[in-house]
Amino acid sequence: MNKITPMMKQYLEIKNAHEDLIIFFRLGDFYEMFFDDAEKVSHELELTLTGKSAGLEERIPMCGIPYHAASGYIDKLLEKGYKIGICEQLEDPKAAKGIVKRDIIQIVSSGTVMNDDMLNKTDYNFIASITDFKNCYGISYADATTGEIYAFLMEHDTSKVVSEIVNLGIKEVIMTENTNKNIYEILKNQFHLTATITDITTDKYESVYKDLTDERYIISVKHLIAYIADNQKRDLSHLQKVIIRQTKDHMRMDVHTKRNLELTETLRLKERQYSLLWLLDKTKTAMGARLLKSYLLNPLVDKNEIEYRLNTVATLINEFILKSDLEKYLTDVYDLERLSGKIAFGSANGKDLLQLKNSIKILPKIKEILTKINYPKNLETLDELYNLLEKSIYENPPVSTKEGYLIKEGYNVELDELKVLRKGGKDFVAKFETEERERTGIKNLKVGYNRVFGYYIEISKGNVKEVKEDWGYQRRQTLANCERYISPILKEKEALILNAEEKIVEIEYNLFTEIRDEVKKYIPRLQTIAKIISEVDVLASFATISEENNYVKPEITEDEICIKESRHPVVEKVINAEFVTNDIIMDKKTNILLITGPNMAGKSTYMRQMAIIAIMMQIGCFVPASSAKLPIFDAIYTRIGASDDLVSGESTFMVEMMEAGNAITSATDKSLILFDELGRGTSTFDGMALAQAIIEYIHQNIKAKTFFSTHYHELTDLNETLKHLKNIHVSAYEEDGKITFLHKIKEGPASKSYGIHVAKLAKLPNEVINRASEILKVYETKEESRDTKIQETLPIDELIPKKNKLEEELDKIDPLETTPMDALNILYKLKKISKEN
């Protein structure tokens, strides 16, 4: 076997140290991939797979991409779950002795990407850490681009942890070695998240977690920070203090509820358009758009905070001229959160600092408006930072920081002198061209420049015969239409010009990095400004939407719901007819609304609009109604729709029961429950029995506000035994065998079902419709003759077996928290109870 080449040996050493990465190995103007990496990348990106001599018996697989176009290729690989190691040349190949030094300068993964081209401007890019403790999981998550970090604890429940990770929109997850491997497998294989198992940790960036007292939070956050730092290999000084997320701080909604209510995307097409987010988003900044989504997925439960937002929205509606000016100014504010991240990382260029300067420039005008509307938070204007950027950075800087043209005249004396010298040289070149045309008589003579020959004189083929030896021209290049020459005078000036140019670029780069480092000191203040701007942007968006659509300010009650002429905010915008409004009334004595009526009549829409109105109020927005009074809900649980969970292989009925089970085991008397046609996934009598049992359990035990739609008309008799249940129905009008849906909610149960009429609307064949009508008459005759009715039973709480004292004491025991002495005392106590029983 031949000896492997030194460069390939260098590659293999780097690859062996990072086996989980696709290595982008820099060779000149290309990133090259070799061996298995080349085969994977060529397949995923549809690139040509070639071979390269590496000293082995056979050529090794190889593919490559231009380094300047790498972002697009990296983005595609990230979407497919790969992680990329950027291996750069660490020295100038011309100055290198032997093999050019190379190493990984950055690891790019879906949760740590910083490139603007690979990020969704209006969405967070969260990466999460799962740390397994003895009795719970510690979960922390962050957006590396904005510096925000959150942490919370969760019980040892795989399905709940997976649900929460998906619910948060996490892009990448890392977990400790001792974490349940099922979590890793589900997130990686079913939800296609980038997932890594590692016990990495760090003691750096203590300021992020120094205020925490619970060691579990600290360990979890250090695990996350260490991974981000190891990937980025850059400064993370923009990381903010950890925010501890408590379940009680926000309305609880699981991933099914958010999907069923179409909060951020539609059920069918999974698109943003026609979701509630699509409707509410009139924000003017990327920061505001991200915050709006966060508001929508995490509604408030604190009355004071909700009223603070509602009152601010009301003020903005009343001060419509000031609001209009505010929105105009917000349009000129760039993404201060992500700009701060780039400044901390050292990747901000001249255009980024120019965007920062232009954003700061508008702050005094925004502050003036906020003062006029008595906005309580103080917005800094950072005049000193604006002045620094104004006097230093060019108005139209290049993307690269190593090409010059970054720093304004007057900022640095040495730089100004060099620019004068450069300008003098370029003026000389222009003057030289004019003089040479006059001296030689060749009117189309040109003086040009390229990196190979420097400055040259170009003469067309037709005039080459005019060139005289005493002009001192020396031929350097022959092209199809011209000849290129150099001259001693031009070469002398070229040296002065290029030396000045090289020195200018070097000084400008050094000055730029100094300015960027100075700007870095302002990051905490910039992040505070960004939070204020984001909040104001979202509340102004709520004001605009509320004003445009005639929404009203809701009133918060303790228990009562009284919403007059309620509407579904999205449906009313997309239908081609006038939306039929409905009242939603639940007094203190009513906890359950049992809804009957034909399919397609509007039961599901009615239920959804109740939930959406509650969410809109709790994020601080006005609501679609003529008046609205409703309580604050601590959670919303839904079971709407009947699609199978094909990913996990669960049937429609199993999914129904799991979602219903989650609701009735987690809900409180402050929750909102929406059950749509529960029980239809099984046989008629099984479904009816389960539906009644669940209604009774909610009525007797949970007492949550519940909307329960059903096609089991027999259940409408429950109002005779359940005093907090009320029947309502969606009305329909029938004439000459034709049905008209009125979409109007009325009190009492529906008189009949209209399933066959719906089948007519769906264009089923007449033979099928007629036969179904005959069969229905037979069933109805049998039903009348039997005169059946759901039997009244004891209240369900009396049917549930009660635990004895011994069982109750056993439930209280936590083995992980029990000392040997505690165990002896508990055993004595249990023995005593046993004797008493």
Short mmCIF file of N, CA and C in Angstrom, two decimals, residues 551-557 560-567 583-585 613-614 617 622-631:
data_model
loop_
_atom_site.label_atom_id
_atom_site.label_comp_id
_atom_site.label_asym_id
_atom_site.label_seq_id
_atom_site.Cartn_x
_atom_site.Cartn_y
_atom_site.Cartn_z
N TYR A 551 -62.92 44.49 17.27
CA TYR A 551 -62.83 43.69 18.48
C TYR A 551 -63.11 44.57 19.69
N VAL A 552 -63.46 43.93 20.81
CA VAL A 552 -63.76 44.68 22.03
C VAL A 552 -62.80 44.28 23.15
N LYS A 553 -62.66 45.19 24.10
CA LYS A 553 -61.83 44.91 25.26
C LYS A 553 -62.59 43.98 26.20
N PRO A 554 -62.04 42.81 26.49
CA PRO A 554 -62.75 41.87 27.38
C PRO A 554 -62.64 42.27 28.84
N GLU A 555 -63.61 41.82 29.61
CA GLU A 555 -63.60 42.06 31.05
C GLU A 555 -63.33 40.74 31.76
N ILE A 556 -62.41 40.74 32.71
CA ILE A 556 -62.05 39.52 33.42
C ILE A 556 -63.01 39.28 34.58
N THR A 557 -63.58 38.06 34.61
CA THR A 557 -64.51 37.68 35.69
C THR A 557 -63.88 36.56 36.52
N GLU A 560 -67.79 33.48 35.55
CA GLU A 560 -68.87 33.61 34.57
C GLU A 560 -68.32 33.85 33.16
N ILE A 561 -68.99 33.26 32.15
CA ILE A 561 -68.70 33.55 30.74
C ILE A 561 -69.94 34.19 30.14
N CYS A 562 -69.75 35.36 29.59
CA CYS A 562 -70.85 36.04 28.90
C CYS A 562 -70.26 36.79 27.71
N ILE A 563 -70.23 36.12 26.57
CA ILE A 563 -69.65 36.71 25.35
C ILE A 563 -70.79 36.91 24.35
N LYS A 564 -71.06 38.15 24.03
CA LYS A 564 -72.16 38.47 23.13
C LYS A 564 -71.66 38.59 21.68
N GLU A 565 -72.43 37.94 20.79
CA GLU A 565 -72.12 38.01 19.34
C GLU A 565 -70.66 37.65 19.05
N SER A 566 -70.25 36.52 19.60
CA SER A 566 -68.87 36.09 19.39
C SER A 566 -68.67 35.61 17.95
N ARG A 567 -67.40 35.75 17.50
CA ARG A 567 -67.05 35.33 16.14
C ARG A 567 -65.74 34.56 16.17
N ASP A 583 -73.85 33.96 20.83
CA ASP A 583 -73.54 34.25 22.24
C ASP A 583 -72.94 32.99 22.89
N ILE A 584 -72.04 33.20 23.81
CA ILE A 584 -71.52 32.09 24.63
C ILE A 584 -71.81 32.46 26.08
N ILE A 585 -72.74 31.75 26.67
CA ILE A 585 -73.20 32.09 28.03
C ILE A 585 -73.02 30.89 28.95
N ILE A 613 -60.96 32.96 21.77
CA ILE A 613 -61.27 34.21 22.47
C ILE A 613 -60.57 34.23 23.84
N ALA A 614 -60.57 33.09 24.53
CA ALA A 614 -59.88 33.01 25.82
C ALA A 614 -58.38 33.26 25.64
N MET A 617 -57.65 36.97 24.84
CA MET A 617 -57.70 37.81 26.04
C MET A 617 -56.44 37.64 26.88
N PHE A 622 -57.64 42.44 22.23
CA PHE A 622 -59.09 42.54 22.24
C PHE A 622 -59.66 41.32 21.51
N VAL A 623 -60.98 41.08 21.67
CA VAL A 623 -61.56 39.83 21.17
C VAL A 623 -62.73 40.10 20.21
N PRO A 624 -63.01 39.13 19.32
CA PRO A 624 -64.09 39.30 18.32
C PRO A 624 -65.47 39.05 18.92
N ALA A 625 -66.11 40.10 19.39
CA ALA A 625 -67.45 40.03 19.98
C ALA A 625 -67.95 41.45 20.14
N SER A 626 -69.23 41.59 20.49
CA SER A 626 -69.76 42.93 20.77
C SER A 626 -69.53 43.28 22.24
N SER A 627 -69.41 42.25 23.10
CA SER A 627 -68.99 42.43 24.50
C SER A 627 -68.51 41.08 25.00
N ALA A 628 -67.62 41.11 25.98
CA ALA A 628 -67.05 39.84 26.44
C ALA A 628 -66.65 39.90 27.91
N LYS A 629 -67.18 38.96 28.66
CA LYS A 629 -66.77 38.76 30.05
C LYS A 629 -66.40 37.29 30.20
N LEU A 630 -65.22 37.02 30.70
CA LEU A 630 -64.81 35.63 30.87
C LEU A 630 -63.69 35.53 31.90
N PRO A 631 -63.53 34.35 32.49
CA PRO A 631 -62.49 34.19 33.51
C PRO A 631 -61.13 33.88 32.89
#
